[in-house]
């Protein structure tokens, strides 16, 4: 068991409170998923739990963590820079118990992850591994260190579907504590029995969290029902208040008219002028007392439910429509080699894309999907008869980490252009401060939003996307999938997101050693 007590995390740069007074307890058997929109502090929370100093380089944190002798195993969202130039063998040698593991244990572990038994002794540089292979290597080293708590920040990023299913099995069969962040809704639905939801509401000026012991689907359904009931109650209260206030207004006007009548009347015409004045005074006192009661009652009125809305933007206009018969791509390659040319990954590759087809490339980690997509992107981006845009797996290939989001997207320097960009960024849930943050300070999801907005502003009719949904929250995921499925142009993508493949893609190709199937 471990506990968090009264944790508050404040961003040092803009003094925004991203988590406030968080309290939670996790016990053996808990499979807790942290959800929330991009930039809400999910990864920061994970870092603080593992090692508070990791979060305190850019945030101020107050609170208490009680570990109770639990041993933490932490999978980072990105491979640490200090490990990138190490060989695979050097990387594993730094594990606490690697040299204590029996050959059979290592062979079984490698087999479980779809790797050869000699993978641990490879002299290949960690940075040169595929995205999925990096995740597998990190997971295996963590497991060899025999933790009791698994802290997994985006473990589903970049791993193939077979490894995703293995990850599901690992989480479900883990007898201790798992705390994870994921944007893969299928993984969350199949594993989580506890939801920790971090929100930024009231235009990101207020932090709110929920800790619920339930499945993800049940949490969403109950949350939606509760919001609907609260909204209906708030509307009813508002309607009753309007009717009550109208009756009160008429009563007040009636008493005020009567007072004026008494004040201006010929007192000789009144049987008892003094008594009439007293009666009206009492009535006015009663009316004012009613007003005070109403004010107190209004303080307890049901408020309209406040929730963090999903992002909103559009991709493609009329100019993005692709004629059904147009050949977007006819790509052939005799041999697909690794970037350094040392190894052949696949042979006899052919891919034809027509009209508004939405193609997805899948395959095992290390098969060469990203290498292939980069070659396709190079060809399409050089064409003048189409307008192509590319989202790489590594966002830094296109983003300048030193620029702000506005400066990166601004191509004219004109005030109207910058105002338009800020408006669009607002629709993507950026605060005014975040718009001026350097891109290097943003979360993975926020960087992905920048590239999607770049595509939206470009009026592209062909999108080349390497894992487009990998950094979007499970709450924004359905929005992204709907936008991409309705895109009027062509899409060529790589994805292991099972919902993306099902809801967006019209054709799926598996990259094998013998080409695309």
XYZ file of C-alpha atoms in Angstrom:
517
model
C 0.000 0.000 0.000
C 1.107 3.558 -0.615
C -0.593 6.861 0.091
C -0.582 10.443 -1.145
C -1.741 13.126 1.278
C -2.664 16.732 0.457
C -0.534 16.964 -2.662
C -0.592 20.331 -4.424
C 1.533 20.941 -7.531
C 2.004 24.461 -8.908
C 3.762 25.268 -12.176
C 6.721 27.551 -11.483
C 6.501 29.503 -14.731
C 2.882 30.674 -14.743
C 1.992 29.788 -11.110
C -0.932 27.682 -12.333
C -2.116 25.055 -9.849
C -2.261 21.812 -11.814
C -3.122 19.491 -8.912
C -4.679 20.657 -5.652
C -4.969 18.763 -2.344
C -4.860 15.305 -3.909
C -5.455 12.434 -1.499
C -5.475 8.780 -2.501
C -4.490 5.323 -1.327
C -3.502 2.418 -3.578
C -3.535 -1.212 -2.452
C -2.399 -4.526 -3.909
C -4.646 -5.441 -6.822
C -5.383 -1.847 -7.807
C -4.957 -1.130 -11.519
C -5.360 2.645 -11.473
C -5.355 4.744 -14.648
C -4.684 8.490 -14.560
C -6.705 10.342 -17.199
C -7.093 13.992 -18.134
C -6.462 16.373 -20.984
C -2.996 17.189 -22.263
C -0.961 19.416 -19.957
C -3.039 18.644 -16.854
C -0.120 17.234 -14.880
C -0.505 13.470 -15.315
C 3.172 12.803 -16.043
C 4.229 15.352 -13.411
C 2.194 13.450 -10.818
C 3.835 10.185 -11.879
C 7.312 11.711 -11.607
C 6.554 13.084 -8.134
C 5.349 9.698 -6.918
C 8.559 8.037 -8.126
C 10.974 10.799 -7.100
C 9.727 14.247 -5.988
C 12.933 15.884 -7.182
C 12.083 14.972 -10.789
C 8.921 17.108 -10.626
C 10.352 19.927 -8.554
C 12.701 21.111 -11.296
C 9.749 22.918 -12.912
C 6.986 22.809 -10.272
C 6.508 23.574 -6.601
C 5.089 20.589 -4.720
C 3.676 20.306 -1.217
C 2.278 17.134 0.242
C 3.268 13.758 1.601
C 3.871 10.381 -0.003
C 3.909 7.317 2.244
C 5.503 4.368 0.440
C 5.344 1.715 3.186
C 8.404 -0.151 1.836
C 6.949 -0.459 -1.661
C 9.544 -0.762 -4.453
C 8.784 1.516 -7.389
C 9.405 0.552 -11.009
C 9.006 3.567 -13.310
C 8.570 3.537 -17.086
C 9.203 7.030 -18.437
C 7.266 8.468 -21.365
C 10.500 8.957 -23.321
C 13.769 7.032 -23.042
C 15.995 9.169 -20.750
C 18.654 11.076 -22.650
C 21.347 9.547 -20.425
C 20.449 6.071 -21.747
C 20.167 6.843 -25.451
C 23.814 6.300 -26.410
C 24.240 3.119 -24.363
C 24.245 -0.284 -25.972
C 21.365 -2.586 -25.087
C 23.742 -4.689 -22.981
C 25.079 -1.650 -21.102
C 21.511 -0.528 -20.458
C 20.532 -3.868 -18.881
C 23.789 -4.118 -16.914
C 22.725 -1.047 -14.959
C 19.656 -2.894 -13.691
C 19.843 -3.894 -10.034
C 19.258 -7.636 -10.564
C 20.131 -8.278 -14.220
C 23.223 -10.330 -13.389
C 21.236 -12.371 -10.852
C 18.733 -13.523 -13.470
C 19.103 -17.100 -14.705
C 19.495 -17.648 -18.477
C 16.144 -19.405 -18.555
C 14.418 -16.433 -16.898
C 15.910 -14.049 -19.464
C 14.950 -16.327 -22.352
C 11.346 -16.596 -21.113
C 11.096 -12.838 -20.620
C 12.452 -12.105 -24.110
C 10.060 -14.661 -25.587
C 7.100 -13.051 -23.811
C 8.018 -9.728 -25.417
C 8.531 -11.229 -28.871
C 12.316 -10.779 -28.843
C 15.256 -13.133 -29.348
C 16.917 -14.457 -26.195
C 20.211 -12.736 -27.054
C 18.524 -9.290 -27.167
C 19.867 -8.456 -23.695
C 23.462 -8.814 -24.936
C 23.082 -6.786 -28.112
C 25.604 -4.060 -28.890
C 22.915 -2.078 -30.758
C 22.587 1.488 -29.456
C 19.357 2.101 -27.509
C 18.524 5.228 -29.526
C 18.604 3.188 -32.757
C 15.882 0.798 -31.541
C 12.365 1.247 -32.854
C 9.928 3.068 -30.608
C 8.292 -0.196 -29.574
C 11.623 -1.926 -28.929
C 12.618 0.920 -26.586
C 9.424 0.454 -24.584
C 9.956 -3.312 -24.433
C 13.565 -2.908 -23.235
C 12.514 -0.477 -20.495
C 9.670 -2.725 -19.365
C 11.893 -5.796 -19.208
C 14.560 -4.010 -17.151
C 11.881 -2.791 -14.748
C 10.497 -6.315 -14.327
C 13.980 -7.707 -13.707
C 14.366 -5.192 -10.846
C 11.435 -6.927 -9.064
C 9.261 -3.923 -8.158
C 6.036 -4.102 -6.142
C 4.541 -0.987 -7.784
C 4.504 -0.422 -11.540
C 4.410 3.258 -12.535
C 3.838 3.255 -16.281
C 3.775 6.540 -18.210
C 2.350 5.794 -21.659
C 3.411 2.127 -21.817
C 1.184 1.621 -24.869
C 3.049 4.176 -27.002
C 4.718 2.703 -30.076
C 4.202 -0.970 -29.209
C 2.587 -3.335 -31.688
C -0.780 -4.953 -31.136
C 0.728 -8.262 -29.987
C 2.746 -6.422 -27.316
C -0.307 -4.383 -26.342
C -2.109 -7.639 -25.607
C 0.920 -8.795 -23.605
C 0.849 -5.519 -21.665
C -2.844 -6.046 -20.890
C -2.026 -9.513 -19.587
C 0.853 -8.165 -17.488
C -1.330 -5.486 -15.860
C -4.267 -7.810 -15.230
C -2.111 -10.555 -13.710
C 0.058 -8.216 -11.599
C -0.765 -9.029 -7.974
C 0.506 -5.734 -6.566
C -0.142 -2.096 -7.576
C -0.225 -0.700 -11.104
C -0.576 3.039 -11.691
C -0.520 3.966 -15.361
C -1.174 6.705 -17.876
C -2.406 5.691 -21.301
C -4.200 7.153 -24.284
C -5.188 3.705 -25.537
C -8.862 3.427 -24.648
C -8.961 -0.298 -25.377
C -6.097 -0.931 -22.954
C -7.819 1.174 -20.280
C -11.165 -0.543 -20.795
C -9.551 -3.996 -20.558
C -7.428 -3.391 -17.447
C -8.305 -0.455 -15.161
C -10.385 -1.044 -12.019
C -9.739 2.455 -10.659
C -9.838 5.881 -12.336
C -7.950 9.017 -11.228
C -9.288 11.921 -13.292
C -7.351 15.217 -13.221
C -9.174 18.221 -14.683
C -8.587 21.906 -15.272
C -11.911 23.772 -15.250
C -13.072 27.390 -15.367
C -10.734 28.158 -18.280
C -7.875 26.275 -16.620
C -7.972 28.488 -13.532
C -9.091 25.748 -11.159
C -7.879 22.193 -10.609
C -10.236 19.347 -9.751
C -9.742 15.616 -9.370
C -11.829 12.478 -8.907
C -10.667 9.131 -7.512
C -13.172 6.381 -8.308
C -12.880 2.630 -7.774
C -14.670 1.404 -10.874
C -14.030 0.405 -14.462
C -13.392 3.129 -17.020
C -16.648 2.550 -18.920
C -18.699 2.579 -15.718
C -16.946 5.754 -14.604
C -17.753 7.522 -17.875
C -21.375 6.333 -17.861
C -21.990 7.294 -14.237
C -20.256 10.619 -14.745
C -22.408 11.377 -17.795
C -25.586 10.402 -15.888
C -24.602 12.569 -12.912
C -23.853 15.545 -15.158
C -27.157 15.120 -16.983
C -29.121 14.975 -13.720
C -27.267 17.979 -12.311
C -27.851 19.926 -15.511
C -31.580 19.110 -15.454
C -31.832 20.037 -11.773
C -29.982 23.306 -12.424
C -32.352 24.156 -15.288
C -35.395 23.342 -13.120
C -34.037 25.470 -10.264
C -33.394 28.314 -12.682
C -36.930 28.079 -14.103
C -38.509 27.984 -10.625
C -36.393 30.974 -9.580
C -37.560 32.925 -12.620
C -41.249 32.219 -11.816
C -40.731 32.999 -8.132
C -38.894 36.235 -8.888
C -41.670 37.311 -11.256
C -44.318 36.731 -8.561
C -42.178 38.595 -6.048
C -41.700 41.518 -8.465
C -45.472 41.826 -8.974
C -46.123 41.645 -5.222
C -43.503 44.311 -4.508
C -44.951 46.592 -7.193
C -48.455 46.128 -5.722
C -47.331 47.081 -2.199
C -45.356 50.071 -3.511
C -48.431 51.300 -5.464
C -50.595 50.940 -2.351
C -48.077 52.986 -0.341
C -48.151 55.749 -2.930
C -51.949 55.682 -2.927
C -52.079 56.080 0.873
C -49.481 58.842 0.839
C -51.332 60.882 -1.773
C -54.902 60.129 -0.716
C -57.135 62.613 1.097
C -56.877 61.356 4.679
C -60.518 62.333 5.224
C -61.452 59.637 2.736
C -59.740 56.914 4.853
C -61.568 55.332 7.806
C -58.315 54.890 9.769
C -55.326 56.439 7.949
C -52.830 55.413 10.654
C -53.939 51.787 10.580
C -53.738 51.691 6.762
C -50.157 52.993 6.882
C -49.184 50.433 9.541
C -50.695 47.606 7.471
C -48.735 48.640 4.402
C -45.554 48.982 6.463
C -46.036 45.419 7.745
C -46.645 44.176 4.229
C -43.463 45.841 2.987
C -41.507 44.311 5.880
C -42.900 40.874 4.940
C -41.974 41.383 1.293
C -38.390 42.400 2.194
C -38.096 39.380 4.507
C -39.130 37.203 1.581
C -36.346 38.776 -0.478
C -33.737 37.851 2.145
C -35.057 34.281 2.313
C -34.859 34.031 -1.467
C -31.262 35.270 -1.450
C -30.294 32.538 1.029
C -32.180 29.928 -0.983
C -30.389 31.040 -4.152
C -27.031 30.332 -2.518
C -28.014 26.653 -2.423
C -29.304 26.491 -5.979
C -27.942 23.658 -8.104
C -25.186 24.992 -10.335
C -24.720 23.964 -13.947
C -22.139 21.149 -14.054
C -18.605 22.238 -14.889
C -16.455 19.848 -16.860
C -13.348 20.109 -18.947
C -14.422 20.050 -22.560
C -12.640 18.051 -25.218
C -10.621 19.825 -27.868
C -12.197 21.122 -31.048
C -10.756 21.875 -34.468
C -11.369 21.065 -38.129
C -9.204 19.421 -40.744
C -9.676 20.254 -44.391
C -12.216 22.391 -46.191
C -13.618 22.198 -49.709
C -10.107 22.463 -51.124
C -9.118 19.305 -49.261
C -11.593 17.101 -51.122
C -9.857 14.432 -53.166
C -11.441 13.130 -56.423
C -12.303 9.459 -56.033
C -10.369 8.415 -59.118
C -7.172 10.372 -58.425
C -4.071 8.322 -57.735
C -2.614 9.851 -54.596
C 0.297 7.432 -54.363
C 1.805 4.589 -56.342
C 4.864 3.649 -54.344
C 7.214 0.744 -54.998
C 10.479 -0.244 -53.362
C 12.635 -3.295 -54.043
C 14.276 -3.241 -50.613
C 13.517 -1.378 -47.406
C 16.675 -1.011 -45.339
C 17.395 0.345 -41.881
C 18.300 4.072 -41.875
C 22.018 3.212 -41.678
C 21.667 0.754 -44.573
C 23.069 -2.168 -42.581
C 20.068 -4.468 -42.745
C 17.195 -5.264 -45.114
C 13.841 -4.982 -43.355
C 11.464 -5.866 -46.192
C 11.407 -6.581 -49.927
C 9.049 -5.992 -52.844
C 6.978 -3.228 -51.290
C 4.100 -1.782 -53.294
C 1.380 0.585 -52.128
C -1.332 2.316 -54.162
C -3.641 4.935 -52.634
C -6.571 6.457 -54.486
C -9.018 9.227 -53.676
C -9.899 9.736 -50.032
C -8.728 6.313 -48.852
C -7.508 6.152 -45.280
C -4.679 3.655 -45.077
C -3.118 2.218 -41.919
C 0.223 0.399 -41.803
C 0.649 -2.094 -38.984
C 3.267 -4.689 -38.149
C 5.649 -5.911 -35.485
C 7.963 -3.486 -33.717
C 11.166 -3.096 -35.699
C 9.515 -4.140 -38.982
C 10.389 -0.748 -40.508
C 6.996 1.001 -40.590
C 8.343 4.421 -39.584
C 11.266 4.091 -42.010
C 8.815 3.252 -44.811
C 6.456 6.101 -43.909
C 9.326 8.610 -43.971
C 10.173 7.527 -47.536
C 6.513 7.880 -48.528
C 6.414 11.305 -46.876
C 9.520 12.458 -48.758
C 7.860 11.561 -52.053
C 4.468 13.117 -51.262
C 5.858 16.317 -49.743
C 7.837 16.947 -52.937
C 4.728 16.730 -55.131
C 3.014 19.872 -56.434
C -0.311 18.316 -57.512
C -1.261 17.572 -53.893
C -0.851 19.382 -50.577
C 0.666 16.935 -48.098
C 1.394 17.383 -44.395
C 3.435 15.017 -42.206
C 3.253 14.215 -38.493
C 6.368 12.225 -37.536
C 6.578 9.855 -34.588
C 9.251 12.105 -33.099
C 7.634 15.560 -33.016
C 11.003 17.275 -32.590
C 11.818 16.319 -36.207
C 9.537 19.223 -37.190
C 9.120 21.340 -34.069
C 11.631 23.904 -32.861
C 11.682 23.443 -29.057
C 12.891 27.019 -28.512
C 9.923 28.663 -30.273
C 6.525 29.349 -28.736
C 3.518 27.678 -30.349
C 2.360 30.991 -31.827
C 5.791 31.803 -33.287
C 6.084 28.304 -34.788
C 2.671 28.504 -36.495
C 2.928 32.142 -37.591
C 4.153 32.400 -41.201
C 3.329 36.069 -41.920
C 4.006 38.012 -38.715
C 0.754 39.912 -39.225
C -1.426 40.741 -36.232
C -4.531 39.177 -37.787
C -2.661 35.919 -38.389
C -1.388 35.737 -34.820
C -4.850 36.528 -33.467
C -6.325 33.703 -35.563
C -3.664 31.288 -34.305
C -4.382 32.235 -30.682
C -8.092 31.680 -31.271
C -7.449 28.204 -32.663
C -5.045 27.368 -29.832
C -7.777 28.403 -27.394
C -10.105 25.881 -29.038
C -7.375 23.286 -28.394
C -7.490 24.211 -24.668
C -4.250 26.184 -24.491
C -4.188 28.948 -21.898
C -2.798 32.362 -22.884
C 0.353 31.550 -20.884
C 0.812 28.155 -22.567
C 0.643 29.800 -25.991
C 3.809 31.682 -25.087
C 5.612 28.714 -23.509
C 8.527 27.285 -25.462
C 7.440 24.156 -27.337
C 10.139 22.184 -25.518
C 8.251 22.761 -22.245
C 4.980 21.307 -23.533
C 3.610 17.806 -22.979
C 3.578 15.258 -25.779
C -0.135 15.805 -26.347
C 0.270 19.570 -26.552
C 3.048 19.135 -29.141
C 0.771 16.836 -31.156
C -1.912 19.537 -31.095
C 0.572 22.029 -32.576
C 1.235 19.719 -35.536
C -2.465 19.012 -36.076
C -3.201 22.741 -36.025
C -0.387 23.270 -38.554
C -2.147 20.748 -40.779
C -5.490 22.466 -40.252
C -4.078 25.889 -41.187
C -2.356 24.476 -44.284
C -5.543 23.242 -46.010
C -3.776 19.935 -46.789
C -5.543 17.218 -48.771
C -3.118 14.376 -47.874
C -2.088 13.594 -44.291
C 0.851 11.349 -43.431
C 0.539 10.399 -39.758
C 2.887 8.292 -37.619
C 0.921 7.235 -34.514
C -1.428 10.262 -34.603
C -3.442 9.382 -31.482
C -0.568 8.240 -29.265
C -0.450 11.370 -27.105
C -4.103 12.378 -26.929
C -6.116 11.714 -23.804
C -8.784 9.004 -23.936
C -11.313 11.836 -23.566
C -9.987 13.648 -26.663
C -9.392 10.410 -28.577
C -12.987 10.058 -29.844
C -12.896 13.677 -31.075
C -9.615 13.128 -32.946
C -10.897 9.921 -34.538
C -14.112 11.601 -35.686
C -12.192 14.537 -37.209
C -9.816 12.218 -39.072
C -12.575 9.882 -40.264
C -14.447 12.888 -41.710
C -11.335 14.369 -43.349
C -12.231 14.689 -47.071
C -8.714 13.924 -48.311
C -6.435 10.889 -48.103
C -4.660 9.617 -44.994
C -1.645 7.309 -44.842
C -0.870 6.364 -41.259
C 0.839 4.043 -38.834
C -1.102 3.085 -35.736
C -1.477 0.403 -33.102
C -4.559 2.156 -31.684
C -7.268 -0.443 -32.144
C -10.105 2.092 -32.025
C -8.343 4.307 -34.591
C -7.891 1.344 -36.941
C -11.550 0.367 -36.576
C -13.145 3.813 -36.767
C -10.894 5.744 -39.173
C -9.071 3.394 -41.538
C -10.642 2.003 -44.696
C -7.718 -0.325 -45.487
C -5.046 -1.897 -43.292
C -1.717 -3.253 -44.542
C 0.703 -5.362 -42.498
C 4.394 -4.758 -43.211
C 6.209 -8.098 -43.387
C 9.660 -9.148 -44.639
C 7.990 -9.968 -47.953
C 6.251 -6.620 -48.389
C 2.818 -5.191 -47.585
C -0.034 -7.616 -47.077
